[in-house]
XYZ file of C-alpha atoms in Angstrom:
167
model
C 118.291 113.654 154.290
C 116.366 114.724 151.199
C 112.592 114.613 150.699
C 112.573 111.411 148.599
C 114.516 109.344 151.112
C 112.368 110.713 153.934
C 109.210 109.569 152.149
C 110.744 106.146 151.433
C 111.862 105.780 155.037
C 108.365 106.697 156.218
C 106.602 104.086 154.059
C 109.394 101.466 153.951
C 111.487 101.869 157.106
C 113.444 98.608 156.577
C 114.147 99.246 152.895
C 117.899 99.060 152.566
C 120.266 99.368 149.666
C 121.103 95.622 149.883
C 117.411 94.709 149.696
C 116.852 96.912 146.643
C 119.932 95.435 144.948
C 118.727 91.863 145.613
C 115.260 92.733 144.343
C 116.712 94.268 141.190
C 118.859 91.146 140.582
C 115.818 88.883 140.988
C 113.756 90.980 138.593
C 116.526 90.995 135.970
C 117.087 87.238 136.327
C 113.349 86.518 135.952
C 113.102 88.785 132.920
C 116.047 87.056 131.197
C 114.879 83.547 132.177
C 111.320 84.015 130.891
C 112.427 85.955 127.800
C 115.206 83.652 126.537
C 115.076 80.274 128.339
C 111.529 79.404 129.378
C 109.045 81.441 127.340
C 105.403 81.480 128.491
C 102.931 80.580 125.698
C 99.160 80.418 125.363
C 97.965 77.706 122.990
C 95.306 78.956 120.608
C 93.824 76.772 117.883
C 92.811 73.177 117.398
C 95.518 71.895 115.049
C 97.227 69.871 117.822
C 94.044 68.486 119.461
C 93.557 66.265 121.419
C 97.193 66.141 122.597
C 97.479 69.902 123.265
C 94.307 71.852 124.008
C 93.446 75.295 122.727
C 93.319 77.875 125.515
C 95.853 76.114 127.719
C 99.000 77.715 129.085
C 102.482 76.211 128.932
C 106.153 77.118 128.686
C 108.457 76.843 125.668
C 111.764 75.312 126.812
C 114.463 76.722 124.511
C 117.615 74.921 125.783
C 116.454 71.605 124.293
C 117.965 72.507 120.896
C 121.112 74.215 122.145
C 123.032 70.936 121.972
C 121.042 68.739 119.572
C 119.170 69.083 116.302
C 115.360 68.862 116.071
C 114.225 65.342 115.149
C 111.138 63.754 113.616
C 108.505 63.219 116.276
C 109.449 66.313 118.309
C 106.658 68.755 119.141
C 108.089 72.226 118.606
C 107.107 75.834 119.127
C 108.145 77.888 116.122
C 108.100 81.551 115.222
C 105.373 82.260 112.701
C 105.284 86.050 112.479
C 107.990 88.012 114.235
C 108.582 87.181 117.880
C 105.007 87.452 119.155
C 103.176 84.707 117.208
C 104.306 81.119 117.608
C 102.838 77.888 116.284
C 102.898 74.477 117.922
C 103.555 71.661 115.436
C 105.073 68.186 115.223
C 108.157 67.512 113.104
C 107.377 64.617 110.752
C 110.390 64.708 108.417
C 113.904 66.104 108.234
C 116.008 67.584 105.466
C 116.288 65.400 102.379
C 113.144 63.362 103.195
C 110.149 63.218 100.852
C 106.709 63.831 102.318
C 103.219 63.230 100.936
C 99.669 62.632 102.152
C 97.531 59.937 100.507
C 93.919 59.673 101.725
C 94.931 61.136 105.073
C 97.924 58.852 105.599
C 101.326 60.522 105.918
C 104.068 58.915 103.826
C 107.714 59.745 104.482
C 110.239 58.468 101.932
C 107.491 56.377 100.334
C 106.513 54.497 103.512
C 103.353 55.086 105.551
C 104.317 56.620 108.878
C 102.932 55.112 112.087
C 101.420 58.059 113.991
C 99.883 56.950 117.310
C 99.442 60.602 118.354
C 96.942 61.261 115.511
C 93.487 60.614 116.971
C 91.293 62.494 114.484
C 91.902 61.505 110.862
C 89.131 62.094 108.352
C 91.184 60.610 105.508
C 90.661 63.563 103.179
C 94.188 64.932 103.160
C 95.905 64.507 99.791
C 99.145 66.273 98.991
C 101.656 65.424 96.276
C 105.164 64.313 97.167
C 107.664 67.031 98.058
C 111.267 66.967 99.201
C 112.386 68.758 102.357
C 115.126 71.272 101.512
C 118.479 71.410 103.354
C 118.297 73.340 106.631
C 114.537 72.721 106.912
C 112.152 70.327 108.621
C 108.566 69.438 107.723
C 105.936 70.186 110.388
C 102.236 69.437 110.654
C 99.557 69.427 113.364
C 98.203 66.267 114.995
C 94.523 67.017 114.313
C 94.022 65.648 110.796
C 90.243 65.722 111.203
C 90.389 69.442 110.408
C 90.291 70.311 106.710
C 93.751 70.701 105.172
C 92.899 74.306 104.238
C 92.611 75.283 107.925
C 96.111 74.049 108.811
C 99.399 75.898 108.622
C 102.024 73.272 107.852
C 104.952 72.510 105.591
C 108.663 73.177 105.445
C 110.187 75.588 107.901
C 113.759 76.661 108.503
C 115.295 75.118 111.618
C 116.255 78.613 112.743
C 112.551 79.399 113.324
C 112.217 76.645 115.930
C 112.139 78.154 119.414
C 111.994 75.001 121.546
C 109.597 72.415 122.870
C 106.828 72.557 125.433
C 107.314 71.625 129.057
C 104.656 69.149 130.098
C-alpha cells in the first residue's frame, strides 16, 4: 500500500473504485448536459421586459431546433459575441419577409403585426422597410418603450440561434 492510498483510506474508508467511476461518469454527464443541451443563462438588460426580467436565471434549451426551424413568435437565445455573451430576442420575421416600424407598430410584409406580448410601446420607433436575407431571421426585443438606439435587433443568421428558454 502506498502513501496516497493510505491517506485516502484514512479519510475515505469506503471510497471504492466503483464509486469513483460512478462519480466521474456523473460529473462528465452533467458537464456535457449543461454545456451542450441545457445551458444556464443569466438575463441582463431590459429589452424583453416585462415578459423576461433582467437579473433572472433560466436555462437555454438547445434541442428545440434540432428537428425544426426557428419560427416567427419564438423567443430565442442567440450568440452575440463568441460563446459567452448571448441575447434574448423574439423572432418577428423569417427569410424573404419585409420588416419595418411605423410609429412604433411593426409591419411584416406590409401588414401591421398583432403583438400581444408588447406591453410598453412609446410609438417612437420608425425604421424603413428591409428584406430578410436567406438563411436569416429578424429579431427584436419586446420592450418597445425603450429608445430604438438602446436595442440590439435586426437580421441574424439562423446558425447563431442557440435555443429557447425553459419556463
